[in-house]
mmCIF file of C-alpha atoms in Angstrom:
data_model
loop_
_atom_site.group_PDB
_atom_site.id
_atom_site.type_symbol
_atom_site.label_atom_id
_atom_site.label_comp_id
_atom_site.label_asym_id
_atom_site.label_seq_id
_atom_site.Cartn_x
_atom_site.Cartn_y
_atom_site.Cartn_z
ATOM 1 C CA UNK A 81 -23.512 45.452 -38.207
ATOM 2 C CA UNK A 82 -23.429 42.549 -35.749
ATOM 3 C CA UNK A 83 -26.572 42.362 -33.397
ATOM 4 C CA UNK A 84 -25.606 42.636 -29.425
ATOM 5 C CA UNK A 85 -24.786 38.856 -28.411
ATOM 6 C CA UNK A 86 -24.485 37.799 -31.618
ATOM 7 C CA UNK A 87 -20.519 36.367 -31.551
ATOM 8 C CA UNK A 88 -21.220 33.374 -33.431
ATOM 9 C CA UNK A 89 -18.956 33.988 -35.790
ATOM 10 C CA UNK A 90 -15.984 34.665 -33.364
ATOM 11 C CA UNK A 91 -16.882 31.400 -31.180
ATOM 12 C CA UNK A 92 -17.523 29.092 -33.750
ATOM 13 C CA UNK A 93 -14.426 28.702 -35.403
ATOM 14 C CA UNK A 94 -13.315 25.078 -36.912
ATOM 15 C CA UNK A 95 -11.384 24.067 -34.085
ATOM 16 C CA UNK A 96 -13.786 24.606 -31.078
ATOM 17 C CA UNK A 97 -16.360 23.051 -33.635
ATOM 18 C CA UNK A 98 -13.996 19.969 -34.105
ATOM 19 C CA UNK A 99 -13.433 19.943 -29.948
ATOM 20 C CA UNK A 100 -16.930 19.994 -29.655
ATOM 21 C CA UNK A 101 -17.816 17.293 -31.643
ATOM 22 C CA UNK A 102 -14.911 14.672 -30.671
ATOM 23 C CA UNK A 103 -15.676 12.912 -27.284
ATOM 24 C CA UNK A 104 -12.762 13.105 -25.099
ATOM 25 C CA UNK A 105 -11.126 9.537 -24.961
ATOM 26 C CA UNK A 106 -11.188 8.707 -21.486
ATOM 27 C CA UNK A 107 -8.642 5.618 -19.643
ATOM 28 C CA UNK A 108 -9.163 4.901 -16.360
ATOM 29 C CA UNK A 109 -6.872 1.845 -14.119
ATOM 30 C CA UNK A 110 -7.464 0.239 -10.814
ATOM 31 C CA UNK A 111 -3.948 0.686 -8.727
ATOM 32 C CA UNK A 112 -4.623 -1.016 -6.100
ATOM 33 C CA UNK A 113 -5.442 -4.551 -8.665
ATOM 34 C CA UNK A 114 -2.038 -3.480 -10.694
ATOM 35 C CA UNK A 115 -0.033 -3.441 -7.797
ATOM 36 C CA UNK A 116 -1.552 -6.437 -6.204
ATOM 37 C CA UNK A 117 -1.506 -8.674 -9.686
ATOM 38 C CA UNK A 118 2.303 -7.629 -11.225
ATOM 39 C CA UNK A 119 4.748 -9.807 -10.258
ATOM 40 C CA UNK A 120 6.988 -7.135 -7.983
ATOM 41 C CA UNK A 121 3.797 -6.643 -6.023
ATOM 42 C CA UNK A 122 3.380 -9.734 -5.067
ATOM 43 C CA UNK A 123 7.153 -10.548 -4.067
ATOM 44 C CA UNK A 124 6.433 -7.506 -1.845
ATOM 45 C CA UNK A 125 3.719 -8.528 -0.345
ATOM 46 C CA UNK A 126 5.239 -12.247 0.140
ATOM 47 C CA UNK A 127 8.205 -10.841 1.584
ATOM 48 C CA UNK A 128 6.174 -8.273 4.163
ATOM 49 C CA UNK A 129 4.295 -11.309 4.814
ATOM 50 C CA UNK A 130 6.995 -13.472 6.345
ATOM 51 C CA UNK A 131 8.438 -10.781 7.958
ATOM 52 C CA UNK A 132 5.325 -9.823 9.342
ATOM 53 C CA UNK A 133 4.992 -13.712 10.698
ATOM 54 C CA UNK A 134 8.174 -13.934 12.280
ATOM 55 C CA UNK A 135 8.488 -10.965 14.178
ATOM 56 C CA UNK A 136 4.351 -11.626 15.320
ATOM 57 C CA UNK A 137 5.415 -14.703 16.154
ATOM 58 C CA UNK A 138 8.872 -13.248 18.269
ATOM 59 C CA UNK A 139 5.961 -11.104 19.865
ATOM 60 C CA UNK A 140 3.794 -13.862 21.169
ATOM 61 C CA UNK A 141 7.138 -15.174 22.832
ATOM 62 C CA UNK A 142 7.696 -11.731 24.387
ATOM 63 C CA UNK A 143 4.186 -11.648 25.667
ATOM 64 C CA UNK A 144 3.975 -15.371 26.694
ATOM 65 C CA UNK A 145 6.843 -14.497 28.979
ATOM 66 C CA UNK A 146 5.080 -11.107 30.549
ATOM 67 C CA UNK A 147 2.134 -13.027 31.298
ATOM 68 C CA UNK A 148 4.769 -15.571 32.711
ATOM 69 C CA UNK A 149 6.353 -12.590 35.081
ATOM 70 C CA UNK A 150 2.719 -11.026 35.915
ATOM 71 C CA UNK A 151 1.362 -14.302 37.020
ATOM 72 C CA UNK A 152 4.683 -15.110 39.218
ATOM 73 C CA UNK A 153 4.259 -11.636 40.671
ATOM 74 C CA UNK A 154 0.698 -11.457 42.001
ATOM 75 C CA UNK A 155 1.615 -15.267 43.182
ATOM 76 C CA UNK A 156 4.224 -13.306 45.236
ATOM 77 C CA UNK A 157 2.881 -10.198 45.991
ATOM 78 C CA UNK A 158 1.756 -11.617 49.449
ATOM 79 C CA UNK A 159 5.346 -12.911 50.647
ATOM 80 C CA UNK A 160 7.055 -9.872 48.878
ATOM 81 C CA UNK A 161 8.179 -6.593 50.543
ATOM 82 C CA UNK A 162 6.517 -3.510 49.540
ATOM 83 C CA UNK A 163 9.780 -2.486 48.024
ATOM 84 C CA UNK A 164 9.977 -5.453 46.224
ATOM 85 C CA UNK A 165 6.395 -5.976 44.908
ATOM 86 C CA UNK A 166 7.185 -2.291 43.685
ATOM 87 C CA UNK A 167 10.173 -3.453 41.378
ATOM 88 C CA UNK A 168 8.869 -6.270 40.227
ATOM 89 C CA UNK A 169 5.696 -3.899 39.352
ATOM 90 C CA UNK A 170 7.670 -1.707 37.865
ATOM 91 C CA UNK A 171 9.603 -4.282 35.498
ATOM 92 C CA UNK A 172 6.492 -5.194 34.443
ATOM 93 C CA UNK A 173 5.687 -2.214 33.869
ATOM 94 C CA UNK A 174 8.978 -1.529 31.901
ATOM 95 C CA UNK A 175 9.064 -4.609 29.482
ATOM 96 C CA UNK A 176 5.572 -4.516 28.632
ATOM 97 C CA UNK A 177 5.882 -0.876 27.696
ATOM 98 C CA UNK A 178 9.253 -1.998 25.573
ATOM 99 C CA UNK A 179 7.305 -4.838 23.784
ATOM 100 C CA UNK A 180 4.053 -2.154 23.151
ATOM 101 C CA UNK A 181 7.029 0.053 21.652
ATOM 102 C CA UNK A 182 8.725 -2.253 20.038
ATOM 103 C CA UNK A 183 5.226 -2.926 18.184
ATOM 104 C CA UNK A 184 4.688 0.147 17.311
ATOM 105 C CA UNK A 185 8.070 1.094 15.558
ATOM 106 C CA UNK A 186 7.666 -2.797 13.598
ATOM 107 C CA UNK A 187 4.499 -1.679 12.316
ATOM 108 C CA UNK A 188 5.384 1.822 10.938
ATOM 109 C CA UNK A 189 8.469 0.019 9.622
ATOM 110 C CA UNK A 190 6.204 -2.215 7.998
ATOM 111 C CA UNK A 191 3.788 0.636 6.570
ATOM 112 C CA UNK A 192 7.492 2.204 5.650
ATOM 113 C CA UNK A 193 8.683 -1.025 3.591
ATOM 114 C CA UNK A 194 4.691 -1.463 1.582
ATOM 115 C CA UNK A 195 4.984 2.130 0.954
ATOM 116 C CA UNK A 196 8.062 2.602 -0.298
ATOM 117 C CA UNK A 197 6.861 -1.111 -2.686
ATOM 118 C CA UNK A 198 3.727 0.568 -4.063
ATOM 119 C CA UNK A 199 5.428 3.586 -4.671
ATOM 120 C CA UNK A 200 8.522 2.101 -6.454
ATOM 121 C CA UNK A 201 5.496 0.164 -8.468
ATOM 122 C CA UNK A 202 3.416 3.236 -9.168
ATOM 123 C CA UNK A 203 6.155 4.900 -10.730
ATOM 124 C CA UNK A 204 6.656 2.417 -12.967
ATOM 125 C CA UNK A 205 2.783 2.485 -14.183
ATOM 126 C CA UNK A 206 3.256 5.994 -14.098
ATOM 127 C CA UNK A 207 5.721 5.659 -17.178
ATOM 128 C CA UNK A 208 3.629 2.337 -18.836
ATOM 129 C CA UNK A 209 0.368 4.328 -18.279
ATOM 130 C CA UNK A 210 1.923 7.620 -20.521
ATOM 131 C CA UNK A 211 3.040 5.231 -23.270
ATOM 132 C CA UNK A 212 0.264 3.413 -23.346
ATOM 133 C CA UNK A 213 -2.551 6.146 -22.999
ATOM 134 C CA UNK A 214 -0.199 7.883 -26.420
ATOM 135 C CA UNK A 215 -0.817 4.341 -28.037
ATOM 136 C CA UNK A 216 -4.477 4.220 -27.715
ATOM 137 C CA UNK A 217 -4.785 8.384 -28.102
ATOM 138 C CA UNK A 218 -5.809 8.885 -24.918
ATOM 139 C CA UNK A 219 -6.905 12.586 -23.504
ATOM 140 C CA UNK A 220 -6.387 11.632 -19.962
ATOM 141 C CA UNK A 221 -6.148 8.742 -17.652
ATOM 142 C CA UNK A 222 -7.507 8.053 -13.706
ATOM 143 C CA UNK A 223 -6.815 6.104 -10.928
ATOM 144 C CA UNK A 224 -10.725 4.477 -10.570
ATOM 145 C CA UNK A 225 -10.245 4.449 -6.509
ATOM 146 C CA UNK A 226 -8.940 8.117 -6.495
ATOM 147 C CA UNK A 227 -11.621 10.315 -4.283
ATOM 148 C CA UNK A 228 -12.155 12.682 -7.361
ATOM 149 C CA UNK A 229 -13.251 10.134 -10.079
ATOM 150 C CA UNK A 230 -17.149 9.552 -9.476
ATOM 151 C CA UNK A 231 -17.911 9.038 -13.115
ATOM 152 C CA UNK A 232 -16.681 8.771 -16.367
ATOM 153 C CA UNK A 233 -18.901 8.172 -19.475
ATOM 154 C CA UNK A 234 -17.259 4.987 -21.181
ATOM 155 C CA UNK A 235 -13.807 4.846 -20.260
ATOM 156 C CA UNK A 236 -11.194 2.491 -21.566
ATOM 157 C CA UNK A 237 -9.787 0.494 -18.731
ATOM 158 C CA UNK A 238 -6.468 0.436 -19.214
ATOM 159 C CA UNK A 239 -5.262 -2.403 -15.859
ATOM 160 C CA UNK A 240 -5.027 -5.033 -17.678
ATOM 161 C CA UNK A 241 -2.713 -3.498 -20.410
ATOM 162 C CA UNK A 242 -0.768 -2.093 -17.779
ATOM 163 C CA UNK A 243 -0.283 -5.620 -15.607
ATOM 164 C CA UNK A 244 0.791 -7.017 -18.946
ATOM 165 C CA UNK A 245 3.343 -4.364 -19.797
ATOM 166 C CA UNK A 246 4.773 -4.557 -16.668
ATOM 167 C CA UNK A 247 5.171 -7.858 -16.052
ATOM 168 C CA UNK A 248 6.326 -8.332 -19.943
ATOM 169 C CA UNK A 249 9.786 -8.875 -18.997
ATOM 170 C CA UNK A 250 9.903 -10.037 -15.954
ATOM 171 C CA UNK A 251 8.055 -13.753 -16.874
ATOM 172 C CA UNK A 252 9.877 -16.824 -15.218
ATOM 173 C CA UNK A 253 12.610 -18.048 -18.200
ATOM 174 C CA UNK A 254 12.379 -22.056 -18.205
ATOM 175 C CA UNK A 255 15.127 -23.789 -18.291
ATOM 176 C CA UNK A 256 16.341 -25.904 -21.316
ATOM 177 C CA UNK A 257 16.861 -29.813 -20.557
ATOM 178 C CA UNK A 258 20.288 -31.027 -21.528
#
């Protein structure tokens, strides 16, 4: 008869021994250094930048001339009707709201355009990370910045295999002298 509690036999069988005794193989990758460091990344992030510059720097025009039409407006506020210092106030008013807006929709367009980049990007680690994590006989992989991960007992990073795979056939060809 079995004693009450003793289920030893029932628990212990060779594969819950053998899952026991094998350490999980953990891979972890940084994201945010993949999709900084692979080559699509960075002609992202180039092209956002200059973007980014010229429309700042359409911006500063658009300002430059507000502070242009807010000076030349309290410089006549004294010889103006009230009916005029009203419109003028009120196109003021109007284009500086239109340049705040204007703002606004650029920089949600921008957020748009990086995170439609990354996620292009992280779909393609997505698929290097599942080959590669099968290569190495991996039994999972995380994102290291991910809010969840807090630790993770030797873990096999896997960024630098992934920038490499990624960027494997996308190197610059050189051209052949003739």
């Amino acid at each position: 008869t079995r004693l009450q509690g003793d289920w030893s036999s029932d628990v212990c069988s060779s594969d819950l021994i053998n899952a026991m005794a094998a350490s999980p193989k953990i891979g972890v990758l940084d994201m945010q250094k993949i999709i900084l460091t692979v080559e699509e990344g960075k002609q992202a992030r180039t092209t956002l930048e200059k973007e980014i510059r010229a429309k700042e720097a359409e911006f500063r025009k658009q300002k430059e001339e507000l502070d242009k039409l807010n000076t030349e407006w309290k410089e006549q506020a004294a010889i103006l009707s009230e009916d005029a210092r009203m419109r003028k106030q009120k196109e003021f008013q109007e284009k500086f709201m239109e340049l705040r807006n204007a703002e606004i929709t650029f920089q949600n367009q921008m957020k748009q355009k990086e995170g439609e980049a990354t996620q292009k990007i992280a779909m393609k680690v997505a698929k290097l990370v599942d080959s590669i994590a099968k290569n190495k006989q991996l039994d999972a992989v995380f994102e290291t910045n991910s809010a969840g991960l807090l630790y993770v007992k030797d873990p096999i990073d896997l960024t630098a295999d992934v920038v490499k795979e990624y960027d494997k056939d996308k190197k610059p060809k050189k051209l052949s002298k003739k």
